[in-house]
Coordinates of C-alpha atoms (C1' of nucleotides) in Angstrom, one line a residue:
Chain T
X1151 CA 0.0 0.0 0.0
X1152 CA 1.0 3.5 -0.7
X1153 CA 2.9 4.7 2.4
X1154 CA 1.6 8.3 2.2
X1155 CA -2.0 6.9 2.5
X1156 CA -0.8 4.7 5.3
X1157 CA 0.6 7.7 7.2
X1158 CA -2.7 9.6 6.9
X1159 CA -4.7 6.6 7.9
X1160 CA -2.7 5.9 11.0
X1161 CA -2.4 9.5 12.0
X1162 CA -4.3 9.0 15.2
X1163 CA -2.3 5.9 16.3
X1164 CA 0.7 8.2 16.6
X1165 CA 2.0 10.1 19.5
X1166 CA 2.2 13.8 19.6
X1167 CA 5.8 14.0 18.4
X1168 CA 5.4 11.4 15.9
X1169 CA 2.5 13.3 14.5
X1170 CA 4.7 16.3 14.0
X1171 CA 7.0 14.1 11.9
X1172 CA 4.0 12.8 9.9
X1173 CA 2.9 16.4 9.2
X1174 CA 6.2 17.5 7.9
X1175 CA 6.4 14.4 5.7
X1176 CA 2.9 14.9 4.3
X1177 CA 3.5 18.6 3.7
X1178 CA 6.4 17.9 1.5
X1179 CA 7.3 14.3 0.9
X1180 CA 9.6 15.0 -2.0
X1181 CA 11.8 17.1 0.2
X1182 CA 12.0 14.4 2.8
X1183 CA 13.3 11.7 0.4
X1184 CA 16.4 13.9 0.1
X1185 CA 16.8 14.6 3.8
X1186 CA 18.8 12.8 6.4
X1187 CA 17.2 11.7 9.6
X1188 CA 18.8 14.6 11.4
X1189 CA 17.4 17.1 8.9
X1190 CA 13.9 15.7 9.2
X1191 CA 14.1 15.7 13.0
X1192 CA 15.2 19.3 13.1
X1193 CA 12.4 20.3 10.6
X1194 CA 9.8 18.7 12.8
X1195 CA 11.4 20.0 16.0
X1196 CA 11.8 16.6 17.5
X1197 CA 14.7 14.2 18.1
X1198 CA 16.2 11.7 15.8
X1199 CA 15.1 8.6 17.7
X1200 CA 11.5 9.8 17.4
X1201 CA 11.8 9.8 13.6
X1202 CA 13.2 6.3 13.9
X1203 CA 10.3 5.1 16.0
X1204 CA 7.9 6.7 13.6
X1205 CA 9.4 4.7 10.8
X1206 CA 9.1 1.5 12.6
X1207 CA 5.5 2.1 13.6
X1208 CA 4.8 2.2 9.9
X1209 CA 6.3 -1.3 9.5
X1210 CA 9.4 -0.2 7.8
X1211 CA 12.8 -1.4 9.0
X1212 CA 14.1 2.1 9.8
X1213 CA 14.6 5.5 8.3
X1214 CA 16.4 4.5 5.0
X1215 CA 13.8 1.8 4.4
X1216 CA 11.1 4.3 5.0
X1217 CA 12.6 6.7 2.5
X1218 CA 12.6 3.9 -0.1
X1219 CA 8.9 3.3 0.5
X1220 CA 8.2 7.0 0.3
X1221 CA 10.2 7.3 -3.0
X1222 CA 8.1 4.5 -4.5
X1223 CA 4.9 6.2 -3.4
X1224 CA 6.0 9.4 -5.1
X1225 CA 7.0 7.7 -8.3
X1226 CA 3.9 9.1 -10.0
X1227 CA 3.7 6.6 -12.8
X1228 CA 0.9 4.2 -12.5
X1229 CA 1.9 0.6 -13.2
X1230 CA 0.6 -0.7 -16.5
X1231 CA -2.9 -1.8 -16.2
X1232 CA -5.5 -2.8 -18.7
X1233 CA -7.3 0.5 -19.2
X1234 CA -10.3 0.6 -21.4
X1235 CA -10.7 3.0 -24.2
X1236 CA -13.5 5.5 -23.7
X1237 CA -15.8 7.1 -26.2
X1238 CA -14.5 10.6 -25.6
X1239 CA -10.8 9.8 -25.4
X1240 CA -8.4 12.1 -27.2
X1241 CA -5.8 10.5 -29.6
X1242 CA -3.3 11.0 -26.8
X1243 CA -5.4 9.1 -24.3
X1244 CA -6.4 6.2 -26.4
X1245 CA -2.8 5.8 -27.7
X1246 CA -1.6 5.6 -24.1
X1247 CA -4.3 3.2 -23.1
X1248 CA -3.6 0.8 -25.9
X1249 CA 0.1 0.8 -25.4
X1250 CA -0.2 0.4 -21.7
X1251 CA -2.8 -2.4 -21.9
X1252 CA -0.6 -4.2 -24.4
X1253 CA 2.3 -4.0 -21.9
X1254 CA 0.1 -5.1 -19.0
X1255 CA -1.1 -8.0 -21.1
X1256 CA 2.4 -9.0 -22.1
X1257 CA 3.3 -9.0 -18.4
X1258 CA 0.4 -11.3 -17.5
X1259 CA 1.1 -13.5 -20.6
X1260 CA 4.6 -14.0 -19.4
X1261 CA 3.4 -15.1 -16.0
X1262 CA 1.0 -17.6 -17.5
X1263 CA 3.8 -19.2 -19.5
X1264 CA 5.5 -22.3 -18.1
X1265 CA 9.2 -22.4 -19.0
X1266 CA 9.3 -26.2 -18.8
X1267 CA 6.9 -26.3 -21.6
X1268 CA 8.9 -23.8 -23.6
X1269 CA 12.0 -26.0 -23.1
X1270 CA 10.1 -29.1 -24.2
X1271 CA 8.8 -27.2 -27.2
X1272 CA 12.3 -26.0 -28.2
X1273 CA 13.5 -29.6 -27.8
X1274 CA 10.8 -30.9 -30.1
X1275 CA 11.3 -28.1 -32.6
X1276 CA 15.0 -28.5 -33.0
X1277 CA 14.5 -32.2 -33.8
X1278 CA 11.6 -31.7 -36.1
X1279 CA 11.6 -33.0 -39.7
X1280 CA 9.0 -30.4 -40.6
X1281 CA 7.3 -27.6 -38.8
X1282 CA 3.8 -26.4 -39.6
X1283 CA 2.1 -23.3 -38.2
X1284 CA -1.7 -23.0 -38.3
X1285 CA -3.9 -20.1 -37.3
X1286 CA -7.0 -18.3 -38.4
X1287 CA -8.0 -14.7 -38.3
X1288 CA -5.8 -12.7 -36.0
X1289 CA -3.8 -15.8 -35.2
X1290 CA -3.1 -16.3 -38.9
X1291 CA -0.7 -13.5 -38.8
X1292 CA 1.1 -15.1 -35.9
X1293 CA 1.5 -18.3 -37.9
X1294 CA 2.7 -16.1 -40.8
X1295 CA 5.2 -14.4 -38.7
X1296 CA 6.4 -17.7 -37.3
X1297 CA 7.1 -19.0 -40.8
X1298 CA 9.0 -15.8 -41.5
X1299 CA 11.3 -16.6 -38.6
X1300 CA 11.7 -20.3 -38.8
X1301 CA 12.2 -20.2 -42.5
X1302 CA 15.6 -18.7 -41.8
X1303 CA 16.6 -21.8 -39.9
X1304 CA 16.7 -23.9 -43.0
X1305 CA 14.1 -26.3 -41.6
X1306 CA 11.1 -27.2 -43.7
X1307 CA 8.4 -24.9 -42.5
X1308 CA 5.0 -24.1 -43.8
X1309 CA 2.1 -22.0 -42.6
X1310 CA -1.5 -22.1 -43.6
X1311 CA -4.4 -19.8 -42.8
X1312 CA -6.8 -21.8 -44.9
X1313 CA -9.0 -24.4 -43.3
X1314 CA -8.7 -26.9 -46.1
X1315 CA -5.0 -26.7 -46.5
X1316 CA -4.6 -27.1 -42.8
X1317 CA -6.7 -30.3 -42.8
X1318 CA -4.8 -31.7 -45.7
X1319 CA -1.5 -30.9 -44.2
X1320 CA -2.6 -32.4 -40.8
X1321 CA -3.7 -35.6 -42.4
X1322 CA -0.4 -35.9 -44.2
X1323 CA 1.7 -35.4 -41.1
X1324 CA 3.7 -38.1 -39.5
X1325 CA 6.0 -39.0 -36.6
X1326 CA 8.8 -36.4 -36.3
X1327 CA 6.6 -33.6 -37.6
X1328 CA 5.7 -30.7 -35.4
X1329 CA 2.4 -28.9 -35.8
X1330 CA 1.9 -25.6 -34.0
X1331 CA -1.7 -24.6 -33.7
X1332 CA -2.4 -21.0 -32.6
X1333 CA -5.8 -19.8 -31.3
X1334 CA -6.5 -17.3 -28.6
X1335 CA -10.0 -18.7 -27.8
X1336 CA -9.0 -22.3 -28.4
X1337 CA -12.5 -22.9 -29.4
X1338 CA -12.4 -22.6 -33.2
X1339 CA -13.9 -25.9 -34.3
X1340 CA -11.9 -26.4 -37.4
X1341 CA -8.6 -25.7 -35.6
X1342 CA -9.4 -28.1 -32.8
X1343 CA -10.1 -30.8 -35.4
X1344 CA -6.9 -30.1 -37.2
X1345 CA -5.0 -30.5 -34.0
X1346 CA -6.7 -33.8 -33.3
X1347 CA -6.1 -35.0 -36.9
X1348 CA -2.4 -34.2 -36.6
X1349 CA -2.1 -35.9 -33.3
X1350 CA -3.8 -39.1 -34.7
X1351 CA -1.1 -39.1 -37.4
X1352 CA 1.6 -39.1 -34.8
X1353 CA 2.8 -35.5 -35.2
X1354 CA 3.7 -33.6 -32.1
X1355 CA 1.1 -30.9 -31.6
X1356 CA 2.0 -27.7 -29.8
X1357 CA -0.9 -25.4 -28.9
X1358 CA -0.5 -21.7 -28.3
X1359 CA -3.8 -20.9 -26.6
X1360 CA -5.5 -20.0 -23.4
X1361 CA -5.5 -22.4 -20.5
X1362 CA -8.1 -25.2 -20.3
X1363 CA -9.7 -24.7 -23.8
X1364 CA -10.9 -27.5 -26.1
X1365 CA -7.8 -27.0 -28.2
X1366 CA -5.5 -27.3 -25.2
X1367 CA -6.9 -30.8 -24.6
X1368 CA -5.9 -32.0 -28.0
X1369 CA -2.3 -30.9 -27.7
X1370 CA 0.9 -32.8 -26.8
X1371 CA 2.3 -29.5 -25.3
X1372 CA 0.3 -26.5 -24.4
X1373 CA 1.9 -23.1 -24.3
X1374 CA -0.5 -21.1 -22.2
X1375 CA -0.8 -17.5 -23.2
X1376 CA -3.5 -15.9 -21.0
X1377 CA -4.3 -12.3 -21.6
X1378 CA -7.3 -10.3 -20.6
X1379 CA -8.5 -9.5 -24.0
X1380 CA -10.1 -6.1 -24.3
X1381 CA -13.4 -6.9 -26.0
X1382 CA -14.8 -3.4 -26.0
X1383 CA -14.1 -2.9 -29.6
X1384 CA -14.7 -6.4 -30.7
X1385 CA -11.3 -7.0 -32.2
X1386 CA -8.4 -9.1 -31.1
X1387 CA -5.7 -6.9 -29.8
X1388 CA -3.2 -8.0 -27.1
X1389 CA -3.7 -11.7 -27.6
X1390 CA -1.9 -11.8 -30.9
X1391 CA 0.9 -9.6 -29.6
X1392 CA 1.5 -11.9 -26.7
X1393 CA 1.5 -14.8 -29.1
X1394 CA 4.1 -13.1 -31.3
X1395 CA 6.3 -12.5 -28.3
X1396 CA 6.1 -16.2 -27.6
X1397 CA 7.1 -16.9 -31.2
X1398 CA 10.2 -14.8 -30.5
X1399 CA 10.9 -16.8 -27.4
X1400 CA 10.7 -20.1 -29.3
X1401 CA 12.8 -18.8 -32.2
X1402 CA 15.4 -17.6 -29.7
X1403 CA 15.4 -20.9 -27.9
X1404 CA 15.8 -22.6 -31.2
X1405 CA 18.9 -20.6 -32.2
X1406 CA 20.5 -20.9 -28.8
X1407 CA 20.0 -24.6 -28.8
X1408 CA 21.6 -24.8 -32.2
X1409 CA 24.8 -23.1 -31.2
X1410 CA 27.0 -20.3 -32.5
X1411 CA 27.8 -21.6 -36.0
X1412 CA 24.2 -21.7 -36.7
X1413 CA 23.9 -18.1 -35.8
X1414 CA 26.5 -17.1 -38.3
X1415 CA 24.2 -18.6 -40.9
X1416 CA 21.4 -16.3 -39.7
X1417 CA 23.7 -13.3 -40.2
X1418 CA 24.3 -14.5 -43.8
X1419 CA 20.5 -14.6 -44.4
X1420 CA 20.2 -11.1 -43.1
X1421 CA 23.2 -9.8 -45.1
X1422 CA 21.7 -11.2 -48.2
X1423 CA 19.0 -8.6 -47.9
X1424 CA 21.4 -5.7 -48.0
X1425 CA 21.5 -5.1 -51.7
X1426 CA 17.7 -4.5 -51.7
X1427 CA 18.1 -1.6 -49.3
X1428 CA 19.3 2.0 -49.5
X1429 CA 22.6 2.5 -47.7
X1430 CA 22.7 4.2 -44.5
X1431 CA 24.7 7.4 -44.7
X1432 CA 25.9 7.6 -41.1
Chain S
X439 CA 14.5 9.0 -17.2
X440 CA 14.1 5.5 -15.8
X441 CA 17.4 4.7 -14.2
X442 CA 17.3 1.1 -15.3
X443 CA 17.1 2.2 -18.9
X444 CA 19.9 4.6 -18.2
X445 CA 22.1 1.8 -16.9
X446 CA 21.6 -0.4 -19.9
X447 CA 22.0 2.6 -22.3
X448 CA 25.3 3.6 -20.7
X449 CA 26.6 0.1 -20.2
X450 CA 29.5 0.7 -22.7
X451 CA 30.5 3.9 -21.0
X452 CA 31.3 2.0 -17.9
X453 CA 34.5 0.4 -16.8
X454 CA 34.9 -3.3 -16.4
X455 CA 34.2 -3.3 -12.6
X456 CA 31.4 -0.9 -12.9
X457 CA 29.8 -3.1 -15.5
X458 CA 29.8 -5.9 -13.0
X459 CA 27.8 -3.7 -10.7
X460 CA 25.4 -2.8 -13.5
X461 CA 24.8 -6.4 -14.2
X462 CA 24.1 -7.4 -10.7
X463 CA 21.6 -4.5 -10.5
X464 CA 19.9 -5.3 -13.8
X465 CA 19.6 -8.9 -12.8
X466 CA 17.7 -8.2 -9.7
X467 CA 16.9 -4.5 -9.1
X468 CA 14.4 -5.3 -6.4
X469 CA 17.0 -7.0 -4.3
X470 CA 19.4 -4.2 -4.6
X471 CA 17.2 -1.6 -3.1
X472 CA 17.4 -3.5 0.2
X473 CA 21.1 -4.0 0.1
X474 CA 23.8 -1.9 1.6
X475 CA 26.7 -0.7 -0.5
X476 CA 28.9 -3.4 1.1
X477 CA 26.4 -6.1 0.3
X478 CA 26.2 -5.0 -3.3
X479 CA 30.0 -4.7 -3.6
X480 CA 30.4 -8.2 -2.4
X481 CA 27.7 -9.5 -4.7
X482 CA 29.5 -8.0 -7.7
X483 CA 32.9 -9.0 -6.4
X484 CA 34.2 -5.5 -6.4
X485 CA 35.0 -2.8 -3.8
X486 CA 32.7 -0.4 -2.2
X487 CA 34.2 2.7 -3.7
X488 CA 33.6 1.3 -7.1
X489 CA 29.9 1.0 -6.4
X490 CA 30.0 4.6 -5.3
X491 CA 31.7 5.7 -8.5
X492 CA 29.2 3.8 -10.4
X493 CA 26.4 5.7 -8.8
X494 CA 28.0 9.0 -9.5
X495 CA 28.5 8.2 -13.1
X496 CA 24.8 7.8 -13.4
X497 CA 24.4 11.4 -12.1
X498 CA 23.2 10.5 -8.6
X499 CA 24.6 12.0 -5.5
X500 CA 25.8 8.6 -4.1
X501 CA 24.6 5.2 -3.2
X502 CA 21.6 6.1 -1.1
X503 CA 20.5 8.6 -3.7
X504 CA 21.0 5.9 -6.4
X505 CA 18.8 3.5 -4.4
X506 CA 16.1 6.2 -4.3
X507 CA 16.1 6.5 -8.0
X508 CA 16.1 2.8 -8.4
X509 CA 13.1 2.5 -6.1
X510 CA 11.3 5.0 -8.1
X511 CA 12.0 3.2 -11.3
X512 CA 10.7 0.0 -9.9
X513 CA 7.6 1.7 -8.6
X514 CA 7.0 3.2 -12.0
X515 CA 5.7 0.0 -13.3
X516 CA 8.5 -0.4 -15.7
X517 CA 11.4 -2.4 -14.6
X518 CA 11.5 -3.1 -18.3
X519 CA 14.8 -2.7 -20.1
X520 CA 16.1 -3.9 -23.3
X521 CA 18.2 -6.8 -22.2
X522 CA 20.2 -8.9 -24.6
X523 CA 19.9 -12.6 -24.8
X524 CA 23.0 -14.5 -23.8
X525 CA 24.4 -17.7 -25.1
X526 CA 24.0 -19.5 -21.8
X527 CA 20.6 -18.2 -20.8
X528 CA 18.1 -20.7 -19.4
X529 CA 14.6 -20.8 -20.9
X530 CA 13.5 -18.9 -17.9
X531 CA 16.0 -16.2 -18.6
X532 CA 15.6 -15.7 -22.3
X533 CA 11.8 -15.7 -21.9
X534 CA 12.0 -12.9 -19.4
X535 CA 14.5 -11.0 -21.4
X536 CA 12.4 -11.1 -24.6
X537 CA 9.2 -10.2 -22.8
X538 CA 10.8 -7.4 -21.0
X539 CA 12.6 -6.0 -24.0
X540 CA 9.4 -6.1 -25.9
X541 CA 7.7 -4.1 -23.2
X542 CA 10.6 -1.6 -23.0
X543 CA 10.4 -1.1 -26.7
X544 CA 6.7 -0.6 -26.7
X545 CA 7.3 2.1 -24.2
X546 CA 9.9 3.8 -26.3
X547 CA 7.8 3.4 -29.4
X548 CA 4.9 5.2 -27.7
X549 CA 7.2 8.0 -26.8
X550 CA 8.4 8.4 -30.4
X551 CA 4.8 8.6 -31.7
X552 CA 3.3 12.0 -32.4
X553 CA -0.4 12.1 -31.5
X554 CA -1.1 14.9 -34.0
X555 CA 0.1 12.6 -36.8
X556 CA -2.1 9.9 -35.4
X557 CA -5.0 12.2 -35.5
X558 CA -4.3 13.3 -39.0
X559 CA -4.0 9.7 -40.1
X560 CA -7.3 8.7 -38.5
X561 CA -8.9 11.7 -40.3
X562 CA -7.5 10.6 -43.6
X563 CA -8.5 7.0 -43.0
X564 CA -12.1 7.7 -42.1
X565 CA -12.5 9.6 -45.3
X566 CA -10.6 7.1 -47.6
X567 CA -12.3 5.6 -50.6
X568 CA -9.9 2.7 -50.4
X569 CA -7.1 1.7 -48.0
X570 CA -4.0 -0.3 -49.0
X571 CA -1.4 -1.8 -46.6
X572 CA 2.0 -2.7 -48.0
X573 CA 4.8 -4.4 -46.2
X574 CA 7.6 -6.9 -46.8
X575 CA 9.1 -9.5 -44.6
X576 CA 8.3 -9.0 -41.0
X577 CA 6.3 -5.9 -41.8
X578 CA 4.2 -8.0 -44.2
X579 CA 2.5 -9.5 -41.2
X580 CA 1.7 -6.1 -39.9
X581 CA 0.0 -5.2 -43.2
X582 CA -1.8 -8.5 -43.0
X583 CA -3.0 -7.8 -39.6
X584 CA -4.1 -4.3 -40.5
X585 CA -6.2 -5.8 -43.3
X586 CA -7.8 -8.2 -40.8
X587 CA -8.8 -5.2 -38.7
X588 CA -9.9 -2.7 -41.2
X589 CA -11.7 -5.3 -43.2
X590 CA -14.3 -5.2 -40.4
X591 CA -15.0 -1.6 -41.0
X592 CA -16.7 -2.2 -44.4
X593 CA -14.2 0.0 -46.2
X594 CA -12.5 -1.3 -49.3
X595 CA -9.1 -2.6 -47.9
X596 CA -6.3 -4.6 -49.5
X597 CA -3.0 -5.8 -48.4
X598 CA 0.0 -6.9 -50.5
X599 CA 3.2 -8.5 -49.5
X600 CA 4.3 -9.0 -53.1
X601 CA 6.4 -6.3 -54.8
X602 CA 4.7 -6.5 -58.2
X603 CA 1.2 -6.3 -56.8
X604 CA 2.3 -3.4 -54.6
X605 CA 3.6 -1.5 -57.6
X606 CA 0.5 -2.2 -59.7
X607 CA -1.7 -1.2 -56.9
X608 CA 0.3 2.0 -56.3
X609 CA 0.1 3.0 -60.0
X610 CA -3.6 2.5 -60.0
X611 CA -4.2 4.6 -56.9
X612 CA -5.9 8.0 -57.1
X613 CA -7.0 11.0 -55.0
X614 CA -9.0 9.8 -52.0
X615 CA -7.0 6.6 -51.7
X616 CA -4.8 6.0 -48.7
X617 CA -1.7 3.9 -48.9
X618 CA 0.0 2.8 -45.7
X619 CA 3.5 1.6 -46.2
X620 CA 5.2 -0.3 -43.4
X621 CA 8.9 -0.7 -43.0
X622 CA 11.0 -0.7 -39.9
X623 CA 14.3 0.2 -41.7
X624 CA 12.5 2.5 -44.1
X625 CA 15.3 1.6 -46.6
X626 CA 13.8 -1.2 -48.6
X627 CA 14.1 0.1 -52.2
X628 CA 11.0 -1.3 -53.7
X629 CA 8.8 -0.1 -50.9
X630 CA 10.3 3.4 -51.1
X631 CA 9.5 3.4 -54.8
X632 CA 6.0 2.2 -54.2
X633 CA 5.4 5.0 -51.7
X634 CA 6.7 7.5 -54.3
X635 CA 4.5 6.0 -57.1
X636 CA 1.4 6.2 -54.9
X637 CA 2.2 9.8 -54.0
X638 CA 2.6 10.7 -57.7
X639 CA -0.8 9.3 -58.3
X640 CA -2.3 11.6 -55.6
X641 CA -2.9 9.0 -53.0
X642 CA -2.3 10.0 -49.4
X643 CA 0.7 8.0 -48.3
X644 CA 1.1 7.2 -44.6
X645 CA 4.5 5.7 -43.6
X646 CA 5.0 3.5 -40.5
X647 CA 8.7 3.6 -40.1
X648 CA 11.7 5.0 -38.2
X649 CA 12.4 8.7 -38.1
X650 CA 14.4 10.2 -40.9
X651 CA 14.6 7.3 -43.3
X652 CA 14.3 7.5 -47.1
X653 CA 10.8 6.1 -46.8
X654 CA 9.8 8.8 -44.4
X655 CA 10.7 11.4 -46.9
X656 CA 8.3 10.1 -49.5
X657 CA 5.3 10.1 -47.2
X658 CA 2.4 12.6 -46.7
X659 CA 2.2 11.6 -43.0
X660 CA 4.9 9.7 -41.1
X661 CA 4.1 7.7 -38.1
X662 CA 7.3 7.3 -36.3
X663 CA 7.9 4.1 -34.5
X664 CA 11.4 4.1 -33.1
X665 CA 12.5 1.0 -31.3
X666 CA 16.0 -0.2 -30.4
X667 CA 15.8 -3.4 -32.4
X668 CA 17.8 -6.3 -30.9
X669 CA 20.0 -7.4 -33.7
X670 CA 21.9 -10.0 -31.8
X671 CA 19.9 -12.8 -33.4
X672 CA 19.5 -11.1 -36.8
X673 CA 15.8 -11.3 -36.7
X674 CA 13.2 -8.5 -36.5
X675 CA 11.6 -8.7 -33.1
X676 CA 10.2 -5.7 -31.3
X677 CA 9.7 -3.5 -34.3
X678 CA 6.8 -5.5 -35.7
X679 CA 5.1 -5.7 -32.3
X680 CA 5.3 -1.9 -31.9
X681 CA 3.9 -1.5 -35.4
X682 CA 1.0 -3.8 -34.5
X683 CA 0.2 -1.8 -31.4
X684 CA 0.2 1.3 -33.7
X685 CA -2.3 -0.5 -36.0
X686 CA -4.5 -1.1 -32.9
X687 CA -4.3 2.6 -32.2
X688 CA -5.3 3.5 -35.7
X689 CA -8.1 1.0 -35.7
X690 CA -9.3 2.3 -32.4
X691 CA -9.2 5.9 -33.5
X692 CA -11.1 4.9 -36.6
X693 CA -13.9 3.2 -34.7
X694 CA -14.1 6.1 -32.2
X695 CA -14.3 8.6 -35.0
X696 CA -17.1 6.7 -36.6
X697 CA -19.3 6.7 -33.5
X698 CA -21.3 4.2 -31.6
X699 CA -23.7 2.8 -34.3
X700 CA -20.6 1.8 -36.2
X701 CA -19.4 -0.2 -33.2
X702 CA -22.6 -2.1 -33.1
X703 CA -21.7 -3.3 -36.5
X704 CA -18.4 -4.5 -35.3
X705 CA -20.2 -6.6 -32.7
X706 CA -22.2 -8.2 -35.5
X707 CA -19.1 -9.1 -37.4
X708 CA -17.8 -10.7 -34.3
X709 CA -21.0 -12.5 -33.4
X710 CA -21.1 -14.0 -36.9
X711 CA -18.1 -16.1 -35.9
X712 CA -19.9 -17.7 -33.1
X713 CA -21.2 -20.8 -34.9
X714 CA -17.7 -21.7 -35.9
X715 CA -16.7 -22.1 -32.2
X716 CA -17.2 -24.5 -29.4
X717 CA -19.4 -23.0 -26.8
X718 CA -18.0 -22.0 -23.5
X719 CA -19.4 -24.0 -20.7
X720 CA -19.0 -21.4 -17.9
Chain W
dA1291 C1' 58.6 -3.8 -27.7
dG1292 C1' 59.0 -0.7 -23.6
dA1293 C1' 58.4 3.6 -21.0
dA1294 C1' 55.4 7.2 -19.5
dA1295 C1' 50.8 8.7 -18.7
dA1296 C1' 46.2 8.0 -17.7
dA1297 C1' 42.6 5.5 -15.8
dA1298 C1' 40.7 2.1 -12.8
dT1299 C1' 40.6 -0.1 -8.5
dG1300 C1' 40.5 -1.4 -3.6
dA1301 C1' 42.4 -1.0 1.5
dA1302 C1' 42.2 1.8 5.0
dA1303 C1' 40.8 6.1 7.2
dT1304 C1' 37.3 9.3 7.8
dT1305 C1' 33.0 11.2 7.8
dT1306 C1' 28.2 11.0 7.8
dT1307 C1' 24.1 8.8 9.1
dA1308 C1' 21.2 5.8 11.7
dT1309 C1' 20.2 3.2 15.8
dT1310 C1' 20.4 1.8 20.5
dT1311 C1' 20.7 2.7 25.2
dC1312 C1' 19.3 4.8 29.0
dA1313 C1' 18.0 8.6 31.9
dT1314 C1' 14.4 12.0 32.3
dA1315 C1' 10.0 14.0 31.5
dA1316 C1' 5.2 13.8 30.5
dT1317 C1' 0.8 11.6 31.0
dG1318 C1' -2.7 9.3 33.2
dA1319 C1' -5.0 6.0 36.5
dA1320 C1' -5.9 5.0 41.3
Chain I
dT1261 C1' -0.5 13.0 45.3
dT1262 C1' 1.8 8.6 44.0
dC1263 C1' 2.9 5.1 41.1
dA1264 C1' 3.0 3.1 36.7
dT1265 C1' 3.1 3.7 32.0
dT1266 C1' 4.4 5.8 28.0
dA1267 C1' 7.0 9.3 25.4
dT1268 C1' 11.0 11.7 24.5
dG1269 C1' 15.8 13.1 23.7
dA1270 C1' 21.1 13.2 24.9
dA1271 C1' 24.7 10.6 24.4
dA1272 C1' 26.9 6.5 23.0
dT1273 C1' 27.3 3.1 19.7
dA1274 C1' 26.9 0.9 15.4
dA1275 C1' 26.4 0.9 10.6
dA1276 C1' 26.9 2.7 6.3
dA1277 C1' 28.8 5.7 2.9
dT1278 C1' 32.5 8.5 1.3
dT1279 C1' 37.2 10.1 0.8
dT1280 C1' 42.0 9.6 0.4
dC1281 C1' 45.7 7.6 -1.4
dA1282 C1' 48.7 3.8 -2.9
dT1283 C1' 48.7 0.1 -6.2
dT1284 C1' 47.4 -2.1 -10.3
dT1285 C1' 45.9 -2.2 -14.9
dT1286 C1' 45.2 -0.2 -19.3
dT1287 C1' 46.3 2.9 -22.8
dT1288 C1' 49.2 5.9 -25.5
dC1289 C1' 53.3 7.3 -27.3
dT1290 C1' 57.7 6.7 -28.7

DNA sequence: AGAAAAAATGAAATTTTATTTCATAATGAA
DNA sequence: TTCATTATGAAATAAAATTTCATTTTTTCT
């Protein structure tokens, strides 16, 4: 809890001298964080031990610890939270809200991820004969992006955002193939079926979805990406961004597992693009 | 400025021993605010004066003052810094680093955005006869995603990730058309040409790119998305995520500008998907 | 390569700051 | 008023941070 609030709440639990301290602090907290205990004591016309006792009464370890708490309370910035866009927001406001919500959701997505599952997924991916990414709608672009990344690793990789192609591809899969199925809701019928088909054909199926969905039940490994999707505007927003971050994690894990020679190769792929670009002048 | 960012920015200005201090702090800033200078020195295997010098190099008055700044940075909700993935990172570590870097980059992207330009872009988009999104490589998926969103607004919208189609489309554009060209580097020759062609044909060209690039010079409106791309692994990472967040902002601005009846329509689009999904049981 | 200069570093001394101890003063209940 | 309880601050102590300075390392210049 904010220590400034705490001070004003507990004002009547304090002794007379301690209250003097409280008042000085409340009057100008930003000065206090730069004062020594002696300076504050003088300011409040009381002794140093009193300041110390005051700090302890607020459940801090002592004066320096108290200042730390105070500094944190003063740090004006609100932590990133999912703030909903409002009808009358200015461009400034809705821009901030969207960026902050996205960051907040990335944070919660990270917390929902299990690194063991990531490890297992990277294991499986590095040993795959073929990797397929399937997604529909907003998740299609995640699959698309994944292809763009894994393509550089000289592994056979495909992506489909077409139901029929996905089915056909799933039916043709075999042991050693990895199929990654991406769906925020995890309830899209055709995708759940595709996952199930691929599994029947002995492919390893990795699901990127929300916890406990029908899709999750069909997968060999589930990479849980839980985000509080803002549904006010009826469009997928943060979910796909969290999924993309997860793709980055998998791609990174893949390159690390493959070792440093492999990364030189990646550099070559990148350098090959140079001639298509205007030179930098700096 | 956030002191954690500052530390990582100035990492190469630091001496060897000071860098050790920096690393210990970045690894676990929340531990550090409860450590004495002696404890931190021991942790980093260097002497106390070195910690002190480190603090001063970051323009703080000394160690206690540094801790205050650190505490404020942590309270700010952003302990997020662009941290580079290391060869020997565990899955836990690289996952955290990627998520945190992504968040840090979103933060800096937001700062680089000019809300006036966003407003102008939304103006132009709401009045467009036709909207086209062009991107290549990693930016292609951003264009793809934008189509997926704007498609719901019953405006004619196309996306191309093919150079020839982009050229043809640009040549056929006319007054009242809006062409959005997406490129992190802003140096991809064919895209710069496409932007220039579209402009010659009187389309309004909006660029989503980094400040001051060749592409930026060809655009009617430039939406600046500056991110410190992590090039260690030679793959685009945060840039496309920041671009996607910007697409969310534009789409949101669009729906807000169009008013509430319009949003009911969006709900209908979304509801139309229901039959393709498994029902939620809760 | 080797010498001189500059920069970085840590041990020890010093200073500053915080905490504890303890004696005294204020407060309040019988 | 008297005794007990609590509050307070002076002084002593402890802890923490900073400075000084000698030594080591690095860089620069023959």
